[in-house]
Each structure stands twice: as C-alpha cells, then as structure tokens.
Short mmCIF file of C-alpha atoms in Angstrom, two decimals:
data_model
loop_
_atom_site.label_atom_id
_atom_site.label_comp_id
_atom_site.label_asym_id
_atom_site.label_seq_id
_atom_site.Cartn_x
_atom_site.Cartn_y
_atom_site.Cartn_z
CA UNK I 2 76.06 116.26 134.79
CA UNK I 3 72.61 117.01 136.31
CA UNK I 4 71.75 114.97 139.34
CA UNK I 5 68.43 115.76 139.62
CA UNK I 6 65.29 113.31 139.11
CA UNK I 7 62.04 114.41 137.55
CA UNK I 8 58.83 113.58 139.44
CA UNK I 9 58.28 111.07 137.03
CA UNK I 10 61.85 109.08 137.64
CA UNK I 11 61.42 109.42 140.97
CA UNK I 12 57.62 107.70 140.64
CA UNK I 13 59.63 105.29 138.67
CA UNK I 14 62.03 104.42 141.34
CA UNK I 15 59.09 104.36 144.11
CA UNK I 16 57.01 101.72 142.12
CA UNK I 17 60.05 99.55 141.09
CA UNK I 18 60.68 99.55 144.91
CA UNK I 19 57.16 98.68 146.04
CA UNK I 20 57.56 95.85 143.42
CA UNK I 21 60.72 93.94 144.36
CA UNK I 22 59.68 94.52 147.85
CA UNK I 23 56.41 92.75 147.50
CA UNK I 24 58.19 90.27 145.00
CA UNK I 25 61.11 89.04 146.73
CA UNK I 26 60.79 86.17 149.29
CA UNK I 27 59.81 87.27 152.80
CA UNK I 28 63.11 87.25 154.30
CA UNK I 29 64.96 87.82 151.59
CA UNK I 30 68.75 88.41 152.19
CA UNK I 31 68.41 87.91 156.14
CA UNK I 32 66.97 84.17 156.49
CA UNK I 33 66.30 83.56 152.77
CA UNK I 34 68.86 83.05 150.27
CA UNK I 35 69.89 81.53 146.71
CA UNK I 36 70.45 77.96 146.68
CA UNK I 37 73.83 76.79 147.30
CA UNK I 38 73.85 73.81 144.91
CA UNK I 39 74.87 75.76 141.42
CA UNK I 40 71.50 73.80 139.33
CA UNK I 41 69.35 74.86 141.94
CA UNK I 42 70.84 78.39 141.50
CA UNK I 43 70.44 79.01 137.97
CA UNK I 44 67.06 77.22 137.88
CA UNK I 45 65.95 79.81 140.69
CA UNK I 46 67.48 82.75 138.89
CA UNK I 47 65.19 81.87 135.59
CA UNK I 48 62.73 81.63 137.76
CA UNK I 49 63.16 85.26 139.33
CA UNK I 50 63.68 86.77 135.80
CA UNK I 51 60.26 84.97 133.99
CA UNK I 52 58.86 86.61 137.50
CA UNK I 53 60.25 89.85 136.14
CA UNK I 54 58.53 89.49 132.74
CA UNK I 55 55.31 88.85 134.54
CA UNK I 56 55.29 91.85 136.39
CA UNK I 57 56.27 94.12 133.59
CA UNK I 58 60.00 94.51 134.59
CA UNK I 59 61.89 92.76 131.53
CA UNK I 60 63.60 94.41 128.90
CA UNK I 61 62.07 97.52 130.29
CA UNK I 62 63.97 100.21 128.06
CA UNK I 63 63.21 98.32 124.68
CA UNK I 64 60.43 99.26 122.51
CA UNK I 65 56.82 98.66 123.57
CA UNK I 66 56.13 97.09 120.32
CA UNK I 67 58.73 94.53 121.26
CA UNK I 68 57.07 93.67 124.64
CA UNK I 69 59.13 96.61 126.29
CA UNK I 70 58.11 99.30 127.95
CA UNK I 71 59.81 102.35 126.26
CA UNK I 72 61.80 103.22 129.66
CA UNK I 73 64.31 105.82 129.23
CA UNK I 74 68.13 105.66 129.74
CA UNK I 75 67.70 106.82 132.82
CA UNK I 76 64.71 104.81 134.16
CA UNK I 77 67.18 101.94 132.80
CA UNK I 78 70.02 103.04 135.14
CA UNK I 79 67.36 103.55 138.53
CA UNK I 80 66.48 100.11 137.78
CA UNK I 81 70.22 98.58 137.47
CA UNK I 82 70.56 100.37 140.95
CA UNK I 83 67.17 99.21 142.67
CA UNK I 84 67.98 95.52 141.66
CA UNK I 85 71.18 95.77 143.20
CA UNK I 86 69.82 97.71 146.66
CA UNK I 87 67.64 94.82 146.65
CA UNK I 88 70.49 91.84 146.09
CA UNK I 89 67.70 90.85 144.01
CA UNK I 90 69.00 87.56 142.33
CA UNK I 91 71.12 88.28 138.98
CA UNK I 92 69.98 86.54 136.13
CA UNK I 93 71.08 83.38 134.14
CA UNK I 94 69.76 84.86 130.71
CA UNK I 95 71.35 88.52 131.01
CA UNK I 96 73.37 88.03 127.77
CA UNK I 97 70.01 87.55 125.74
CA UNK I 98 68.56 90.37 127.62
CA UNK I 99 71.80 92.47 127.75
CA UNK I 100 73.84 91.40 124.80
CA UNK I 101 71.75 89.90 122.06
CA UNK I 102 68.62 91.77 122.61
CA UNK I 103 70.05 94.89 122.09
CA UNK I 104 72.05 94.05 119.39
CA UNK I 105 69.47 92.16 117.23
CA UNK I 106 66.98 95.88 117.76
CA UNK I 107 69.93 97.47 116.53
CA UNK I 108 70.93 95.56 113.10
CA UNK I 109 68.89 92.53 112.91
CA UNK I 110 66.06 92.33 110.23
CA UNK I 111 62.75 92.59 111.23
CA UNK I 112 61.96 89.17 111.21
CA UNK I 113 64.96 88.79 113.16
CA UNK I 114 63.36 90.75 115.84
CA UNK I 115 59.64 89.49 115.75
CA UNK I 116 61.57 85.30 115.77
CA UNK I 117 64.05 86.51 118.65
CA UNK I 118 63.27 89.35 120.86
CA UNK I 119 59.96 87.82 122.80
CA UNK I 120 61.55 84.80 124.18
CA UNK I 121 64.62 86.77 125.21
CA UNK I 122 62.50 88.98 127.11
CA UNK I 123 60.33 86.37 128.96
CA UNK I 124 63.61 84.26 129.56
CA UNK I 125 62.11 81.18 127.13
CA UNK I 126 64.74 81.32 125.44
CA UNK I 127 68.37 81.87 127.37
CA UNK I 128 71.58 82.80 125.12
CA UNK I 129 75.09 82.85 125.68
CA UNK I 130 78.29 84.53 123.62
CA UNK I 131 80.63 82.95 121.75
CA UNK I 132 83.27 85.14 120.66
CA UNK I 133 86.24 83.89 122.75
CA UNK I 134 88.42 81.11 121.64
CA UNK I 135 91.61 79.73 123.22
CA UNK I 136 93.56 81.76 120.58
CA UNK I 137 91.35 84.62 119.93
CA UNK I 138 90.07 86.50 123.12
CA UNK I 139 91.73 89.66 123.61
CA UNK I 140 92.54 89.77 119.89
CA UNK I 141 88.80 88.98 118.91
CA UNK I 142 89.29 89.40 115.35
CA UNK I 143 91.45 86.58 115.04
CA UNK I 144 88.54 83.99 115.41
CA UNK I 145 89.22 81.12 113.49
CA UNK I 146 85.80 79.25 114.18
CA UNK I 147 84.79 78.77 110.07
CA UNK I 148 81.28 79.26 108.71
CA UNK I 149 81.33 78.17 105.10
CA UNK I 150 78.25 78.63 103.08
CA UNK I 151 77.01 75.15 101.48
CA UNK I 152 73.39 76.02 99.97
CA UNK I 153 71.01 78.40 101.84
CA UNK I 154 73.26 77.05 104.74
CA UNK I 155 76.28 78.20 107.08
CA UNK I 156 78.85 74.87 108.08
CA UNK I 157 80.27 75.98 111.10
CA UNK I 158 83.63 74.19 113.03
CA UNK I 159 85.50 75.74 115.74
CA UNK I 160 85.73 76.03 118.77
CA UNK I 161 84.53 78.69 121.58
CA UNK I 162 85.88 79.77 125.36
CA UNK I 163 84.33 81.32 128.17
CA UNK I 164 80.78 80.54 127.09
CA UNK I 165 78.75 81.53 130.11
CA UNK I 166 75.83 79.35 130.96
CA UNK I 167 76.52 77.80 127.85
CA UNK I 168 74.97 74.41 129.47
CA UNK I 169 71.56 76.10 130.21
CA UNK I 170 71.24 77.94 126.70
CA UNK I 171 69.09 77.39 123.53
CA UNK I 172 70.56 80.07 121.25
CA UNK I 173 74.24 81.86 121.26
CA UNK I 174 75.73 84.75 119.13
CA UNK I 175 78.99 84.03 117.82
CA UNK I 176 81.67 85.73 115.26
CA UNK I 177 82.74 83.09 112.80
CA UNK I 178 85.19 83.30 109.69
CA UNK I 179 83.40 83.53 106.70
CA UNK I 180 85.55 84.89 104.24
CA UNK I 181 89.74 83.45 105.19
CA UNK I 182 91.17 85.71 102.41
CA UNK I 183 90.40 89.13 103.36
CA UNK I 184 92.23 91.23 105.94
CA UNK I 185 90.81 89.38 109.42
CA UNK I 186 88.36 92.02 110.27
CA UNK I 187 86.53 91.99 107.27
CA UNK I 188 85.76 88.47 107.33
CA UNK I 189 83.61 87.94 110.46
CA UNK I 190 80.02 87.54 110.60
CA UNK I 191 77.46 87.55 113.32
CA UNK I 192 75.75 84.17 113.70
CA UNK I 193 72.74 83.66 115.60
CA UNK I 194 72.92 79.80 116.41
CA UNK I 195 70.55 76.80 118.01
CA UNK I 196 72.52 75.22 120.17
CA UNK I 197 70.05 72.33 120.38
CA UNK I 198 71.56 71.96 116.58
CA UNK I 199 73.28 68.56 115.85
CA UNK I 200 77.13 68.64 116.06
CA UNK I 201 77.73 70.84 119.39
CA UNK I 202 79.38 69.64 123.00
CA UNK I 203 79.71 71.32 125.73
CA UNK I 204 82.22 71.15 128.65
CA UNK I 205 82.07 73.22 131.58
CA UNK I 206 85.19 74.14 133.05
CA UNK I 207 85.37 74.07 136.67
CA UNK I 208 86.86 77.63 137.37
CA UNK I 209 88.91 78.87 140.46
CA UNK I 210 85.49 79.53 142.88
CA UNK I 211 84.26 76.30 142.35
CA UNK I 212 81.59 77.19 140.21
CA UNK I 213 80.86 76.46 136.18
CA UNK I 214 79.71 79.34 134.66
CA UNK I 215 81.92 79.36 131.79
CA UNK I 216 81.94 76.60 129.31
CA UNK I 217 84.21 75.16 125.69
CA UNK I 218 82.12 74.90 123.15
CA UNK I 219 82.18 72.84 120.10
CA UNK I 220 80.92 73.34 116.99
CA UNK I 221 81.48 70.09 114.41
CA UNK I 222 79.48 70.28 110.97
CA UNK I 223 76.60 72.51 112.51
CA UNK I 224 74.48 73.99 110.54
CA UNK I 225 72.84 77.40 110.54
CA UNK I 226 70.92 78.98 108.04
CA UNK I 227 71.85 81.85 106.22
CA UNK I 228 68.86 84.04 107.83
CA UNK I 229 70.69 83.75 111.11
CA UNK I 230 73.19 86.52 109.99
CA UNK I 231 72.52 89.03 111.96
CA UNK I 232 73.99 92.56 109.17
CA UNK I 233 75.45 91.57 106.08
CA UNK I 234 78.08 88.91 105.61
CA UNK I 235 81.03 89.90 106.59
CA UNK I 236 80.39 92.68 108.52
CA UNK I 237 80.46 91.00 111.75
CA UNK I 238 82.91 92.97 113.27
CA UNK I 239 80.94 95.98 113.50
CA UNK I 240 77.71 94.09 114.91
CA UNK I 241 80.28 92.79 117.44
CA UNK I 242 81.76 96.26 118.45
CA UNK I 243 77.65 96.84 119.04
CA UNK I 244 77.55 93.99 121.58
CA UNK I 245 80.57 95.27 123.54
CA UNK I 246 79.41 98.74 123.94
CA UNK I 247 76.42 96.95 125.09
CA UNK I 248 78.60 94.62 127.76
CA UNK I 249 80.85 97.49 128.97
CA UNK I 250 78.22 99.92 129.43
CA UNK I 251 76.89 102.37 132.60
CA UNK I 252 74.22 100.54 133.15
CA UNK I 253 76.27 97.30 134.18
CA UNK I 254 78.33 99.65 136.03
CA UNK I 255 75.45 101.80 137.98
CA UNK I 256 74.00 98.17 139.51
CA UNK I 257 77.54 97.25 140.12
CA UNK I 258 78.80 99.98 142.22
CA UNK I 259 75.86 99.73 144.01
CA UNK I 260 76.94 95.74 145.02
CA UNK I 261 80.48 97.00 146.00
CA UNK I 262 79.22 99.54 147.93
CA UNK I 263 77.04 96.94 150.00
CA UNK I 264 80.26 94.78 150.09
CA UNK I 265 82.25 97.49 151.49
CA UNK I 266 79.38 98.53 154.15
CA UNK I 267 79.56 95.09 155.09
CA UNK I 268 83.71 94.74 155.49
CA UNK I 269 83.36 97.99 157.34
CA UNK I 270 80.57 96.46 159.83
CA UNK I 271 82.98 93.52 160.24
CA UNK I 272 85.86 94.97 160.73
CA UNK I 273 84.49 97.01 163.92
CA UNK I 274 84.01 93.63 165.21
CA UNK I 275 87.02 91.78 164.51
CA UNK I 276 89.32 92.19 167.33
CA UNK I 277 93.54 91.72 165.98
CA UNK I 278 96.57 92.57 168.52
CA UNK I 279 93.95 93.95 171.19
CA UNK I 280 92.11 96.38 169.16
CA UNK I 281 89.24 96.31 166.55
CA UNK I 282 90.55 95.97 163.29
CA UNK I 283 89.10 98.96 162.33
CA UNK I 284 91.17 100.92 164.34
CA UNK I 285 94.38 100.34 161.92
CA UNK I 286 95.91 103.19 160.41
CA UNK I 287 96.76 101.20 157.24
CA UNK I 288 93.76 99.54 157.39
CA UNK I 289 91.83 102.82 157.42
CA UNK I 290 93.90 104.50 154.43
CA UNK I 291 92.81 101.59 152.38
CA UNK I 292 88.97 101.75 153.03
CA UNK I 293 89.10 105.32 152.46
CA UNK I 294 90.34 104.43 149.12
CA UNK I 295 88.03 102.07 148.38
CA UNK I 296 85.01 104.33 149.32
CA UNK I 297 86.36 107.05 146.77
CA UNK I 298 86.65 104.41 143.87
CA UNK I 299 83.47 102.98 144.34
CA UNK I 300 81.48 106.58 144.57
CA UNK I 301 83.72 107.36 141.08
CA UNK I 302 82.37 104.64 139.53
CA UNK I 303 78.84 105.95 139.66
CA UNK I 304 80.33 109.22 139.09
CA UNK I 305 81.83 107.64 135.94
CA UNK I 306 78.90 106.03 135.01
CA UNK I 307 76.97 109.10 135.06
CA UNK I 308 79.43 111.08 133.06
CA UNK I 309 78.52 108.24 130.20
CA UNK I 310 74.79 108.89 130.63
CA UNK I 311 74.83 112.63 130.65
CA UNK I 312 77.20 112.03 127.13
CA UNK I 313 74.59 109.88 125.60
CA UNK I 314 71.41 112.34 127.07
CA UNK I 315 73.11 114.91 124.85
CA UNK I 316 73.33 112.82 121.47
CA UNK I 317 76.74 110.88 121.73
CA UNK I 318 76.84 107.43 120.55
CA UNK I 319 78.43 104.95 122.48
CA UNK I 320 82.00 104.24 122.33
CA UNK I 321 85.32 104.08 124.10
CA UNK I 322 83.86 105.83 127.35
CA UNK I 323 82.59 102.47 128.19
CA UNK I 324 85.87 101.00 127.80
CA UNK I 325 86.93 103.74 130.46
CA UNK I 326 84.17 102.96 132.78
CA UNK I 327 84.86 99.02 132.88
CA UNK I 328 88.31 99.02 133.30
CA UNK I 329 88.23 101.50 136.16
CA UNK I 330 85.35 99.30 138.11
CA UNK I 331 87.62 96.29 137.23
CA UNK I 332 90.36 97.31 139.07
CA UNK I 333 88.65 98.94 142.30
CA UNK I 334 86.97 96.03 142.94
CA UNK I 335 89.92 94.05 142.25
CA UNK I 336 91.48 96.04 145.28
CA UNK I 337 88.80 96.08 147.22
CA UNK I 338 88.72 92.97 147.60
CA UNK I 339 92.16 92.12 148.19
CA UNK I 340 91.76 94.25 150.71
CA UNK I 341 88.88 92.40 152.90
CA UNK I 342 91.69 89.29 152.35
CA UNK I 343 94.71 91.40 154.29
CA UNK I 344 92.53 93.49 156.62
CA UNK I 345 90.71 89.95 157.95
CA UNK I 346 94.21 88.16 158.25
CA UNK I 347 95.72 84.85 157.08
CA UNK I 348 94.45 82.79 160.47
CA UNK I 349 91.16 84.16 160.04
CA UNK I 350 89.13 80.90 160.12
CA UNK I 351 87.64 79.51 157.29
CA UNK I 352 84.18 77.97 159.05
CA UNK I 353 82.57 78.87 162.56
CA UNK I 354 79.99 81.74 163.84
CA UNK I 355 82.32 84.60 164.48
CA UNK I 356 82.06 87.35 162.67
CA UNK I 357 84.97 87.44 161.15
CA UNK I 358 84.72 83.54 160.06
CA UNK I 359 81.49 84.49 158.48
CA UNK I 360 82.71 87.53 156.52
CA UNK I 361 85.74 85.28 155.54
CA UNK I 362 83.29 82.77 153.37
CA UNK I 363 81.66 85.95 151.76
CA UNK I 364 84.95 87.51 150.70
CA UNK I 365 87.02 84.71 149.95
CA UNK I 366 84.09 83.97 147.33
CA UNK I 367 84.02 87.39 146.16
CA UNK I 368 87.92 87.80 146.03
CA UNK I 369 88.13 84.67 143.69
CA UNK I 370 85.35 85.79 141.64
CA UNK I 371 87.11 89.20 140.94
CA UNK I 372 90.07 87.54 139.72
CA UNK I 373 88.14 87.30 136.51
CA UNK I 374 86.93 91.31 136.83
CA UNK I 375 90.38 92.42 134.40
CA UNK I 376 89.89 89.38 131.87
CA UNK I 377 86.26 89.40 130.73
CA UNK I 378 84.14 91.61 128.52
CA UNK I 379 87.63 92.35 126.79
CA UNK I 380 91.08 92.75 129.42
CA UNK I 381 92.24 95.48 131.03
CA UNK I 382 95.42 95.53 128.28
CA UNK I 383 92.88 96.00 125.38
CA UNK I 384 90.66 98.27 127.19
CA UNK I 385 94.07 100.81 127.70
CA UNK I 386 94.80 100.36 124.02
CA UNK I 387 91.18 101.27 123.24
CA UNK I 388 91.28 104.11 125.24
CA UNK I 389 94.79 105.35 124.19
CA UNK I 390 94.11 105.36 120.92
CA UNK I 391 90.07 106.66 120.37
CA UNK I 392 90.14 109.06 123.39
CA UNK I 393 93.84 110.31 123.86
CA UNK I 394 94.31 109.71 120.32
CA UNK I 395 97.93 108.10 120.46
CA UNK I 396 99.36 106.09 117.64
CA UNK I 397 98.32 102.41 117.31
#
C-alpha cells in the first residue's frame, strides 16, 4: 500500500477543509449541535447536504457530465475522512447518493441516468432500499415481494423491512419477484419505485435508541412502469450484488474509523476524569488492556480500508474484500462500545454535569445504536459465509 499523497490530494484535502470550516455553523460541535427532536434532525441534515451540492461537494467522484466532479477514489476516501474530522452532520439521502447513484451509473440506461442522477445529487429527491423483508434479509434472494407485468406496467405487493428514512423518501430501489418459477436468484429484478405512487404505507418502527430510522413498507397494487427496471428483467440479483459492494465499501469504512476514533479520544479524556475506588478510571489495568485493544482495531480498520483501495488502484473489481472490511468494523465498534458501558460503571448516573454523567448519555446512545452494527448491510453470519467461500475458497 502506498501512503503517500500527491500535491494535488493534499490541495484536495486543504480546500475541502477550508470549506466545511467556513460552512459549518460557528460553534459547531462545542455550543452548536443537531437538533434533538428526530424531524428537526433529518430536515437539518437535507439541509446540510443541498448545502453540499451548492458548494460543489455532492456526488463528488461521479462523472462531471452527471453534475460530478470526476474526483478520484482517493479524493473520495480524503473526503469520507474530512466529513467525519469535522462531525459534519451525516446525511438523510446517503442511500440515493451512496446506493442508488452508483448503481443506476453502473447498469441503468441512459435515460435512467439523465431522469435520476441530478436530483440524487442535489438531495431533491431522497431514496431509501427495500430489499429486506421479515422473511428475506440475510437470505436476500428469497424476496417474495411480487412484481407481475400487466401492460407496459409492473403490479407490485409485498412487503419491505428496515427501510431507512423510508418516511422522508420520494423514490426507493427494491428487488421484487418477477419470475416465481425459476431457481430464486434468477427471478429478481431491480425496481426503481415512486413512493408517492398510490397503494404504499408506511410504519416506522420505533427501534431500541428511541429513534425511527427504519420503517415497514407496504406495497398493495402499486404500479411501476416497466422503464423503472434498472438491467434486464430478471437479472436483479446481480444489480443488487452492485449495491452491496457499494454499501460495504472503504469509503463507508475510512469516514467511519475516523468517528470511532473521535469516540475513543473522547472515552479516553473521560475516563482520566472519572474517579472509581479512589483512583481515575484510567488507571485500571483491565481497563487499560481493553483501550489498547480498541485503539489497534480502530487504526486496522483504516489499514483495512486502505488495503481495498490500493486493490482497486491496481484494476480489481470490487468484491468480497468489502465483506471483510464491514464485518471487522462491525465488531470493533461493537466492543468498543461495550466497553465505554463497563469501564463507566452500572451507577454511573444517567443525567447531571459530571463528566462521567455526560459521557454516559453519549455512549449509552452510541452503544444502542451499535447493536444494529452486525445486522445491517447484510449480518455478520452472511458476511463469514461470503468470505469463506470467495476468498478462502471453502465449500458452500
């Protein structure tokens, strides 16, 4: 791996830095903050991403002729790590500009691309996923949502899981049934549907945080039309395999690693404070061992990530490597988290100016969020299979 930046990533990095600084609200991360009511939130996060478009910092590695700016890979990953050194606000619409953007420049048609990709990347139009269902997650081909093809139309009835910000979106990509009689991986196709069509509810489901980000999904009598297949008809499950390269990838992981790492600078800063049986917290033996650990999974995260870089810098395609990268991240954070829980102790008080009290709130949040780390974007179960059988190369 070379970890060396040319003059011209490192001018990238400078400007992106002079941006957000100048962009973000004075304050930002000190006295200033995201709202805490979860409308508010989302509405502000669309807000900071069309503010991103404005300024010439959406989509930035797709083509210019598709209101990109023709970054490279790596200019991609500087500015998945500059967002995160600046907890700038995460957006509400990153599986259009994540997920469905890069998969409609990959296989859709061309009019596909001139219809779809411009809203995505000025956040006019937010998307969400819907491949989950309550039988059919971490064996996606299974779907049973039905599309059956009445006319120059798709009928589509099923039901989808997980949906994120399903309640704010106009447009989701979903694998549907279209052919019942084939072997169940040959009969998927990639929809692109309006969910402003007639015949779709929505019902957020209140998850373990508090928060709603994921959503059931509906779909009775919609209809789509048959331009909205994104590939051929019933070849779905290769567009899909697309999207989760896509949703596993470094670049998720490069911004990532740099969160946990401010997480764990933080636990570390409060843990010199907190004071348990007479001495700082800090100051445990066990206690220690663990943040040591934590320290070397987060720095081989990026390490991992840039392993996947340098691979595709050199002509490799992406593949199971991301599979490798997200179930590794998965699972440190997983423990790094568990481990602000035990090293801030069970009376550690829930509300009050201490800091210990204070780092409580933040890491209770973050240790019920990760609960969700090993289940999403495919579980850690699949992701061992995947990597058993196309890297190791062990029998199914």
């Amino acid at each position: 791996m070379d970890f060396n930046y040319t003059p011209e990533e490192s001018a990238f990095r400078a400007e992106l830095r002079a941006w957000l600084a100048d962009a973000l609200p004075k304050g930002w991360g000190d006295t200033v903050f995201e709202p805490e009511d979860e409308h508010e939130r989302a509405m502000f996060r669309l807000d900071w991403e069309r503010k991103l478009h404005a300024g010439g910092w959406s989509g930035i590695n797709w083509p210019k002729e598709y209101g990109g700016r023709g970054a490279t890979l790596i200019e991609r990953g500087i500015f998945a790590e500059e967002m995160a050194r600046a907890s700038a606000p995460e957006g509400i619409n990153i599986i259009g500009h994540n997920l469905a953007g890069p998969t409609i420049l990959a296989h859709g048609s061309e009019a596909q691309k001139q219809r779809f990709l411009p809203p995505i990347i000025s956040s006019d139009e937010i998307w969400c996923q819907g491949f989950s269902e309550p039988n059919a997650g971490s064996d996606l081909a299974s779907v049973r949502t039905r599309a059956e093809l009445v006319g120059d139309k798709f009928i589509v009835n099923g039901q989808k899981i997980w949906t994120s910000y399903a309640q704010y979106a106009q447009w989701c990509f979903a694998l549907v049934r279209t052919n019942p009689d084939v072997p169940k991986h040959r009969g998927l196709s990639f929809l692109l549907i309006d969910m402003r069509s007639p015949g779709i509810t929505i019902r957020p489901l209140r998850q373990i945080s508090g928060e709603s980000e994921f959503n059931e999904t509906f779909f009775d009598n919609v209809e789509v039309p048959v331009e909205n297949v994104v590939g051929a008809v019933n070849e779905g499950w290769k567009i899909a395999m697309t999207t989760l390269a896509y949703e596993r990838g470094p670049e998720d992981a490069l911004g990532r690693q740099v969160r946990f790492k401010q997480e764990l600078d933080k636990l570390v800063a409060t843990l010199c404070q907190t004071t348990q049986g007479g001495r700082a917290a800090i100051d445990n033996p066990a206690i220690r061992q663990r943040l040591a650990r934590a320290i070397t999974e987060i720095e081989i995260v990026r390490l991992n990530a840039l392993r996947s870089f340098s691979r595709y810098l050199d002509g490799a395609d992406r593949g199971a490597d991301a599979s490798m990268t997200k179930l590794y991240w998965s699972h440190a954070a997983q423990r790094m988290y568990e481990l602000a829980m035990d090293a801030l102790g069970p009376v550690a008080p829930i509300s009050g100016h201490d800091p210990a009290a204070l780092a409580l709130g933040r890491f209770q949040l973050s240790w019920l969020q990760s609960k969700a780390f090993t289940i999403y974007s495919g579980s850690s179960e699949i992701q061992r299979n995947i990597i058993g059988e196309r890297v190791l190369g062990l029998p199914r």
